[in-house]
mmCIF file of N, CA and C in Angstrom:
data_model
loop_
_atom_site.group_PDB
_atom_site.id
_atom_site.type_symbol
_atom_site.label_atom_id
_atom_site.label_comp_id
_atom_site.label_asym_id
_atom_site.label_seq_id
_atom_site.Cartn_x
_atom_site.Cartn_y
_atom_site.Cartn_z
ATOM 1 N N MET A 159 -2.066 -4.664 4.809
ATOM 2 C CA MET A 159 -1.190 -3.599 4.368
ATOM 3 C C MET A 159 0.226 -4.131 4.276
ATOM 4 N N MET A 160 0.956 -3.679 3.242
ATOM 5 C CA MET A 160 2.343 -4.066 3.064
ATOM 6 C C MET A 160 3.232 -2.867 3.377
ATOM 7 N N TYR A 161 4.321 -3.137 4.085
ATOM 8 C CA TYR A 161 5.258 -2.096 4.497
ATOM 9 C C TYR A 161 6.576 -2.271 3.754
ATOM 10 N N PRO A 162 7.216 -1.173 3.321
ATOM 11 C CA PRO A 162 8.529 -1.295 2.678
ATOM 12 C C PRO A 162 9.563 -1.761 3.699
ATOM 13 N N TYR A 163 10.481 -2.607 3.235
ATOM 14 C CA TYR A 163 11.563 -3.044 4.109
ATOM 15 C C TYR A 163 12.927 -2.700 3.500
ATOM 16 N N MET A 164 13.117 -3.042 2.203
ATOM 17 C CA MET A 164 14.443 -2.878 1.623
ATOM 18 C C MET A 164 14.329 -2.772 0.102
ATOM 19 N N THR A 165 15.175 -1.938 -0.485
ATOM 20 C CA THR A 165 15.324 -1.874 -1.943
ATOM 21 C C THR A 165 16.778 -2.200 -2.262
ATOM 22 N N LEU A 166 16.979 -3.185 -3.131
ATOM 23 C CA LEU A 166 18.326 -3.595 -3.509
ATOM 24 C C LEU A 166 18.801 -2.788 -4.722
ATOM 25 N N ASN A 167 20.087 -2.878 -5.031
ATOM 26 C CA ASN A 167 20.680 -2.100 -6.125
ATOM 27 C C ASN A 167 20.074 -2.401 -7.492
ATOM 28 N N ASP A 168 19.506 -3.600 -7.677
ATOM 29 C CA ASP A 168 18.901 -3.956 -8.964
ATOM 30 C C ASP A 168 17.410 -3.616 -9.008
ATOM 31 N N ASP A 169 16.962 -2.759 -8.084
ATOM 32 C CA ASP A 169 15.570 -2.315 -7.964
ATOM 33 C C ASP A 169 14.630 -3.390 -7.419
ATOM 34 N N THR A 170 15.178 -4.440 -6.849
ATOM 35 C CA THR A 170 14.344 -5.421 -6.158
ATOM 36 C C THR A 170 13.757 -4.768 -4.920
ATOM 37 N N GLU A 171 12.454 -4.893 -4.770
ATOM 38 C CA GLU A 171 11.748 -4.352 -3.604
ATOM 39 C C GLU A 171 11.368 -5.504 -2.683
ATOM 40 N N ILE A 172 11.610 -5.313 -1.399
ATOM 41 C CA ILE A 172 11.198 -6.291 -0.391
ATOM 42 C C ILE A 172 10.257 -5.581 0.560
ATOM 43 N N THR A 173 9.065 -6.135 0.682
ATOM 44 C CA THR A 173 8.048 -5.574 1.562
ATOM 45 C C THR A 173 7.534 -6.685 2.474
ATOM 46 N N HIS A 174 6.811 -6.284 3.518
ATOM 47 C CA HIS A 174 6.228 -7.282 4.423
ATOM 48 C C HIS A 174 4.880 -6.788 4.923
ATOM 49 N N SER A 175 4.088 -7.737 5.355
ATOM 50 C CA SER A 175 2.772 -7.421 5.898
ATOM 51 C C SER A 175 2.873 -7.137 7.389
ATOM 52 N N GLU A 176 1.751 -6.735 7.956
ATOM 53 C CA GLU A 176 1.677 -6.723 9.409
ATOM 54 C C GLU A 176 1.506 -8.174 9.844
ATOM 55 N N MET A 177 1.719 -8.453 11.101
ATOM 56 C CA MET A 177 1.567 -9.819 11.580
ATOM 57 C C MET A 177 0.082 -10.174 11.612
ATOM 58 N N TYR A 178 -0.237 -11.301 11.003
ATOM 59 C CA TYR A 178 -1.614 -11.790 10.995
ATOM 60 C C TYR A 178 -1.952 -12.412 12.348
ATOM 61 N N PRO A 179 -3.245 -12.569 12.645
ATOM 62 C CA PRO A 179 -3.642 -13.152 13.940
ATOM 63 C C PRO A 179 -3.037 -14.531 14.213
ATOM 64 N N ASP A 180 -2.731 -15.281 13.144
ATOM 65 C CA ASP A 180 -2.128 -16.610 13.344
ATOM 66 C C ASP A 180 -0.614 -16.541 13.552
ATOM 67 N N GLY A 181 -0.056 -15.310 13.618
ATOM 68 C CA GLY A 181 1.371 -15.134 13.866
ATOM 69 C C GLY A 181 2.230 -15.144 12.620
ATOM 70 N N LYS A 182 1.622 -15.243 11.448
ATOM 71 C CA LYS A 182 2.394 -15.280 10.203
ATOM 72 C C LYS A 182 2.601 -13.877 9.640
ATOM 73 N N VAL A 183 3.696 -13.743 8.910
ATOM 74 C CA VAL A 183 4.042 -12.492 8.231
ATOM 75 C C VAL A 183 4.372 -12.839 6.782
ATOM 76 N N LYS A 184 3.764 -12.115 5.857
ATOM 77 C CA LYS A 184 4.018 -12.293 4.429
ATOM 78 C C LYS A 184 5.154 -11.366 4.012
ATOM 79 N N VAL A 185 6.196 -11.934 3.399
ATOM 80 C CA VAL A 185 7.299 -11.153 2.858
ATOM 81 C C VAL A 185 7.231 -11.289 1.341
ATOM 82 N N TYR A 186 7.210 -10.160 0.651
ATOM 83 C CA TYR A 186 7.059 -10.140 -0.802
ATOM 84 C C TYR A 186 8.312 -9.548 -1.428
ATOM 85 N N ILE A 187 8.873 -10.256 -2.415
ATOM 86 C CA ILE A 187 10.069 -9.831 -3.128
ATOM 87 C C ILE A 187 9.681 -9.674 -4.593
ATOM 88 N N GLU A 188 10.060 -8.530 -5.192
ATOM 89 C CA GLU A 188 9.689 -8.263 -6.582
ATOM 90 C C GLU A 188 10.836 -7.573 -7.298
ATOM 91 N N THR A 189 11.216 -8.121 -8.457
ATOM 92 C CA THR A 189 12.297 -7.560 -9.259
ATOM 93 C C THR A 189 11.791 -7.314 -10.675
ATOM 94 N N PRO A 190 11.955 -6.092 -11.201
ATOM 95 C CA PRO A 190 11.564 -5.865 -12.592
ATOM 96 C C PRO A 190 12.458 -6.685 -13.522
ATOM 97 N N ASP A 191 11.870 -7.182 -14.626
ATOM 98 C CA ASP A 191 12.680 -7.907 -15.610
ATOM 99 C C ASP A 191 12.778 -7.113 -16.903
ATOM 100 N N GLU A 192 13.548 -7.627 -17.838
ATOM 101 C CA GLU A 192 13.829 -6.908 -19.078
ATOM 102 C C GLU A 192 12.623 -6.800 -20.013
ATOM 103 N N THR A 193 11.568 -7.554 -19.769
ATOM 104 C CA THR A 193 10.382 -7.514 -20.632
ATOM 105 C C THR A 193 9.352 -6.494 -20.160
ATOM 106 N N GLY A 194 9.642 -5.835 -19.043
ATOM 107 C CA GLY A 194 8.681 -4.898 -18.476
ATOM 108 C C GLY A 194 7.793 -5.537 -17.423
ATOM 109 N N GLY A 195 8.013 -6.811 -17.172
ATOM 110 C CA GLY A 195 7.265 -7.527 -16.135
ATOM 111 C C GLY A 195 8.075 -7.623 -14.862
ATOM 112 N N PHE A 196 7.733 -8.611 -14.056
ATOM 113 C CA PHE A 196 8.396 -8.781 -12.766
ATOM 114 C C PHE A 196 8.612 -10.261 -12.470
ATOM 115 N N HIS A 197 9.667 -10.537 -11.731
ATOM 116 C CA HIS A 197 9.830 -11.816 -11.052
ATOM 117 C C HIS A 197 9.395 -11.547 -9.619
ATOM 118 N N ASP A 198 8.781 -12.522 -8.985
ATOM 119 C CA ASP A 198 8.365 -12.296 -7.603
ATOM 120 C C ASP A 198 8.429 -13.579 -6.800
ATOM 121 N N ALA A 199 8.490 -13.388 -5.499
ATOM 122 C CA ALA A 199 8.487 -14.499 -4.559
ATOM 123 C C ALA A 199 7.799 -14.038 -3.284
ATOM 124 N N ILE A 200 7.126 -14.979 -2.652
ATOM 125 C CA ILE A 200 6.482 -14.731 -1.363
ATOM 126 C C ILE A 200 7.066 -15.725 -0.373
ATOM 127 N N CYS A 201 7.425 -15.224 0.785
ATOM 128 C CA CYS A 201 7.870 -16.077 1.889
ATOM 129 C C CYS A 201 6.952 -15.823 3.067
ATOM 130 N N TRP A 202 6.448 -16.895 3.646
ATOM 131 C CA TRP A 202 5.626 -16.778 4.854
ATOM 132 C C TRP A 202 6.485 -17.104 6.060
ATOM 133 N N LEU A 203 6.637 -16.125 6.929
ATOM 134 C CA LEU A 203 7.377 -16.322 8.185
ATOM 135 C C LEU A 203 6.372 -16.642 9.284
ATOM 136 N N PRO A 204 6.707 -17.377 10.287
ATOM 137 C CA PRO A 204 8.025 -17.945 10.587
ATOM 138 C C PRO A 204 8.274 -19.316 9.960
ATOM 139 N N ASP A 205 7.383 -19.790 9.074
ATOM 140 C CA ASP A 205 7.506 -21.139 8.503
ATOM 141 C C ASP A 205 8.515 -21.240 7.365
ATOM 142 N N TYR A 206 8.871 -20.105 6.740
ATOM 143 C CA TYR A 206 9.741 -20.077 5.564
ATOM 144 C C TYR A 206 9.144 -20.889 4.414
ATOM 145 N N THR A 207 7.840 -20.763 4.211
ATOM 146 C CA THR A 207 7.157 -21.371 3.079
ATOM 147 C C THR A 207 7.257 -20.407 1.903
ATOM 148 N N TRP A 208 7.690 -20.902 0.740
ATOM 149 C CA TRP A 208 7.968 -20.040 -0.410
ATOM 150 C C TRP A 208 7.055 -20.329 -1.586
ATOM 151 N N GLU A 209 6.676 -19.272 -2.309
ATOM 152 C CA GLU A 209 6.035 -19.331 -3.622
ATOM 153 C C GLU A 209 6.923 -18.492 -4.536
ATOM 154 N N VAL A 210 7.434 -19.087 -5.614
ATOM 155 C CA VAL A 210 8.437 -18.413 -6.449
ATOM 156 C C VAL A 210 7.965 -18.361 -7.897
ATOM 157 N N HIS A 211 8.140 -17.201 -8.526
ATOM 158 C CA HIS A 211 7.761 -17.021 -9.926
ATOM 159 C C HIS A 211 8.869 -16.276 -10.668
ATOM 160 N N GLY A 212 9.661 -17.001 -11.460
ATOM 161 C CA GLY A 212 10.614 -16.362 -12.360
ATOM 162 C C GLY A 212 12.047 -16.259 -11.898
ATOM 163 N N TYR A 213 12.319 -16.495 -10.635
ATOM 164 C CA TYR A 213 13.703 -16.395 -10.154
ATOM 165 C C TYR A 213 14.454 -17.702 -10.398
ATOM 166 N N SER A 214 15.756 -17.586 -10.630
ATOM 167 C CA SER A 214 16.609 -18.767 -10.790
ATOM 168 C C SER A 214 16.909 -19.378 -9.418
ATOM 169 N N GLU A 215 17.467 -20.555 -9.447
ATOM 170 C CA GLU A 215 17.844 -21.234 -8.204
ATOM 171 C C GLU A 215 18.904 -20.438 -7.438
ATOM 172 N N SER A 216 19.871 -19.858 -8.157
ATOM 173 C CA SER A 216 20.919 -19.084 -7.477
ATOM 174 C C SER A 216 20.351 -17.789 -6.891
ATOM 175 N N GLU A 217 19.431 -17.142 -7.603
ATOM 176 C CA GLU A 217 18.788 -15.951 -7.051
ATOM 177 C C GLU A 217 18.020 -16.305 -5.782
ATOM 178 N N MET A 218 17.340 -17.446 -5.800
ATOM 179 C CA MET A 218 16.566 -17.846 -4.625
ATOM 180 C C MET A 218 17.466 -18.223 -3.450
ATOM 181 N N MET A 219 18.618 -18.777 -3.721
ATOM 182 C CA MET A 219 19.557 -19.054 -2.628
ATOM 183 C C MET A 219 19.914 -17.749 -1.925
ATOM 184 N N TYR A 220 20.164 -16.698 -2.702
ATOM 185 C CA TYR A 220 20.493 -15.388 -2.144
ATOM 186 C C TYR A 220 19.323 -14.848 -1.325
ATOM 187 N N PHE A 221 18.108 -14.851 -1.909
ATOM 188 C CA PHE A 221 16.946 -14.302 -1.210
ATOM 189 C C PHE A 221 16.609 -15.092 0.047
ATOM 190 N N LYS A 222 16.725 -16.401 -0.018
ATOM 191 C CA LYS A 222 16.423 -17.214 1.172
ATOM 192 C C LYS A 222 17.373 -16.881 2.317
ATOM 193 N N GLN A 223 18.652 -16.694 2.010
ATOM 194 C CA GLN A 223 19.613 -16.322 3.054
ATOM 195 C C GLN A 223 19.331 -14.919 3.570
ATOM 196 N N LEU A 224 19.014 -13.999 2.662
ATOM 197 C CA LEU A 224 18.708 -12.617 3.052
ATOM 198 C C LEU A 224 17.511 -12.582 4.002
ATOM 199 N N ILE A 225 16.462 -13.319 3.684
ATOM 200 C CA ILE A 225 15.272 -13.327 4.541
ATOM 201 C C ILE A 225 15.581 -14.001 5.868
ATOM 202 N N ARG A 226 16.326 -15.101 5.850
ATOM 203 C CA ARG A 226 16.699 -15.753 7.126
ATOM 204 C C ARG A 226 17.497 -14.801 8.012
ATOM 205 N N ASP A 227 18.415 -14.052 7.413
ATOM 206 C CA ASP A 227 19.243 -13.123 8.184
ATOM 207 C C ASP A 227 18.443 -11.944 8.740
ATOM 208 N N ASN A 228 17.330 -11.614 8.109
ATOM 209 C CA ASN A 228 16.536 -10.453 8.500
ATOM 210 C C ASN A 228 15.190 -10.803 9.116
ATOM 211 N N ALA A 229 14.861 -12.079 9.229
ATOM 212 C CA ALA A 229 13.527 -12.496 9.686
ATOM 213 C C ALA A 229 13.181 -11.916 11.053
ATOM 214 N N HIS A 230 14.126 -11.902 11.967
ATOM 215 C CA HIS A 230 13.821 -11.391 13.304
ATOM 216 C C HIS A 230 13.422 -9.918 13.249
ATOM 217 N N LEU A 231 14.061 -9.138 12.380
ATOM 218 C CA LEU A 231 13.705 -7.725 12.239
ATOM 219 C C LEU A 231 12.358 -7.567 11.540
ATOM 220 N N ILE A 232 12.142 -8.329 10.478
ATOM 221 C CA ILE A 232 10.880 -8.251 9.749
ATOM 222 C C ILE A 232 9.716 -8.596 10.666
ATOM 223 N N ILE A 233 9.867 -9.646 11.464
ATOM 224 C CA ILE A 233 8.800 -10.033 12.392
ATOM 225 C C ILE A 233 8.558 -8.931 13.413
ATOM 226 N N GLU A 234 9.621 -8.354 13.928
ATOM 227 C CA GLU A 234 9.471 -7.252 14.882
ATOM 228 C C GLU A 234 8.761 -6.056 14.240
ATOM 229 N N PHE A 235 9.216 -5.655 13.051
ATOM 230 C CA PHE A 235 8.607 -4.507 12.374
ATOM 231 C C PHE A 235 7.164 -4.774 11.983
ATOM 232 N N SER A 236 6.821 -6.034 11.732
ATOM 233 C CA SER A 236 5.447 -6.368 11.359
ATOM 234 C C SER A 236 4.471 -6.095 12.497
ATOM 235 N N GLN A 237 4.983 -6.041 13.706
ATOM 236 C CA GLN A 237 4.150 -5.785 14.881
ATOM 237 C C GLN A 237 4.143 -4.306 15.266
ATOM 238 N N GLU A 238 4.990 -3.512 14.587
ATOM 239 C CA GLU A 238 5.141 -2.101 14.947
ATOM 240 C C GLU A 238 4.777 -1.151 13.814
ATOM 241 N N GLY A 239 4.076 -1.665 12.788
ATOM 242 C CA GLY A 239 3.672 -0.792 11.686
ATOM 243 C C GLY A 239 4.761 -0.507 10.684
ATOM 244 N N GLY A 240 5.703 -1.406 10.526
ATOM 245 C CA GLY A 240 6.774 -1.255 9.551
ATOM 246 C C GLY A 240 7.998 -0.559 10.116
ATOM 247 N N ILE A 241 9.059 -0.573 9.343
ATOM 248 C CA ILE A 241 10.343 -0.040 9.793
ATOM 249 C C ILE A 241 10.274 1.473 10.047
ATOM 250 N N LEU A 242 9.524 2.204 9.223
ATOM 251 C CA LEU A 242 9.454 3.663 9.403
ATOM 252 C C LEU A 242 8.741 4.025 10.701
ATOM 253 N N ASN A 243 7.703 3.298 11.037
ATOM 254 C CA ASN A 243 6.992 3.551 12.283
ATOM 255 C C ASN A 243 7.848 3.113 13.482
ATOM 256 N N ALA A 244 8.543 1.980 13.352
ATOM 257 C CA ALA A 244 9.377 1.495 14.448
ATOM 258 C C ALA A 244 10.535 2.457 14.723
ATOM 259 N N ALA A 245 11.006 3.141 13.665
ATOM 260 C CA ALA A 245 12.106 4.084 13.813
ATOM 261 C C ALA A 245 11.609 5.492 14.178
ATOM 262 N N ASN A 246 10.300 5.642 14.330
ATOM 263 C CA ASN A 246 9.684 6.924 14.643
ATOM 264 C C ASN A 246 9.988 7.995 13.602
ATOM 265 N N ILE A 247 9.978 7.573 12.336
ATOM 266 C CA ILE A 247 10.236 8.516 11.225
ATOM 267 C C ILE A 247 8.903 9.032 10.709
#
Protein backbone atom coordinates (compact mmCIF):
# COMPACT_ATOMS: atom_id res chain seq x y z
CA MET A 1 0.00 0.00 0.00
CA MET A 2 1.16 3.52 -0.80
CA TYR A 3 0.45 6.42 1.55
CA PRO A 4 0.24 10.11 0.55
CA TYR A 5 3.04 12.25 1.95
CA MET A 6 3.18 15.57 0.09
CA THR A 7 1.74 17.44 -2.90
CA LEU A 8 3.87 20.22 -4.36
CA ASN A 9 2.59 23.39 -6.08
CA ASP A 10 3.23 21.90 -9.56
CA ASP A 11 0.96 18.92 -8.71
CA THR A 12 3.90 16.62 -8.00
CA GLU A 13 2.70 13.84 -5.71
CA ILE A 14 5.03 12.15 -3.25
CA THR A 15 3.88 8.90 -1.71
CA HIS A 16 5.56 6.13 0.28
CA SER A 17 5.02 2.50 1.09
CA GLU A 18 4.79 0.84 4.44
CA MET A 19 8.11 -0.48 5.68
CA TYR A 20 8.93 -3.82 4.09
CA PRO A 21 10.25 -6.72 6.22
CA ASP A 22 13.79 -5.97 4.99
CA GLY A 23 13.51 -2.43 6.43
CA LYS A 24 13.17 -0.68 3.07
CA VAL A 25 10.61 1.98 2.19
CA LYS A 26 9.62 2.86 -1.38
CA VAL A 27 9.16 6.58 -2.05
CA TYR A 28 7.37 7.42 -5.31
CA ILE A 29 7.45 10.86 -6.96
CA GLU A 30 5.15 11.64 -9.90
CA THR A 31 4.67 14.87 -11.84
CA PRO A 32 2.18 15.33 -14.69
CA ASP A 33 3.77 16.58 -17.91
CA GLU A 34 2.44 18.68 -20.77
CA THR A 35 1.70 15.63 -22.96
CA GLY A 36 -0.78 14.15 -20.50
CA GLY A 37 1.77 11.67 -19.18
CA PHE A 38 3.97 11.68 -16.12
CA HIS A 39 7.58 11.94 -15.06
CA ASP A 40 8.34 9.67 -12.14
CA ALA A 41 11.07 8.58 -9.80
CA ILE A 42 11.39 5.91 -7.14
CA CYS A 43 13.72 6.18 -4.17
CA TRP A 44 14.37 3.23 -1.89
CA LEU A 45 15.13 4.24 1.68
CA PRO A 46 17.34 3.93 3.64
CA ASP A 47 19.74 3.16 0.74
CA TYR A 48 18.77 6.18 -1.42
CA THR A 49 18.73 3.99 -4.54
CA TRP A 50 16.98 5.85 -7.38
CA GLU A 51 15.09 4.91 -10.56
CA VAL A 52 14.32 8.03 -12.63
CA HIS A 53 12.10 8.50 -15.68
CA GLY A 54 11.78 11.90 -17.37
CA TYR A 55 13.15 14.32 -14.78
CA SER A 56 16.06 16.65 -15.54
CA GLU A 57 19.26 16.66 -13.53
CA SER A 58 18.27 19.91 -11.78
CA GLU A 59 14.83 18.54 -10.89
CA MET A 60 16.48 15.44 -9.44
CA MET A 61 18.87 17.54 -7.37
CA TYR A 62 15.81 19.18 -5.80
CA PHE A 63 13.98 15.87 -5.20
CA LYS A 64 17.06 14.16 -3.78
CA GLN A 65 17.53 16.96 -1.24
CA LEU A 66 13.80 16.98 -0.42
CA ILE A 67 13.80 13.23 0.26
CA ARG A 68 17.02 13.43 2.31
CA ASP A 69 15.50 16.22 4.42
CA ASN A 70 12.30 14.22 4.98
CA ALA A 71 13.61 10.62 5.09
CA HIS A 72 13.42 10.35 8.87
CA LEU A 73 9.73 11.34 8.80
CA ILE A 74 8.90 9.11 5.84
CA ILE A 75 10.53 6.13 7.56
CA GLU A 76 8.64 6.86 10.76
CA PHE A 77 5.30 7.25 8.95
CA SER A 78 5.94 4.05 6.99
CA GLN A 79 5.76 2.17 10.29
CA GLU A 80 2.61 3.97 11.48
CA GLY A 81 0.28 3.62 8.48
CA GLY A 82 1.15 6.92 6.82
CA ILE A 83 1.07 10.53 7.95
CA LEU A 84 -2.73 10.65 8.40
CA ASN A 85 -2.71 7.65 10.72
CA ALA A 86 0.34 8.93 12.62
CA ALA A 87 -1.44 12.27 13.13
CA ASN A 88 -4.61 10.46 14.28
CA ILE A 89 -6.66 12.12 11.53
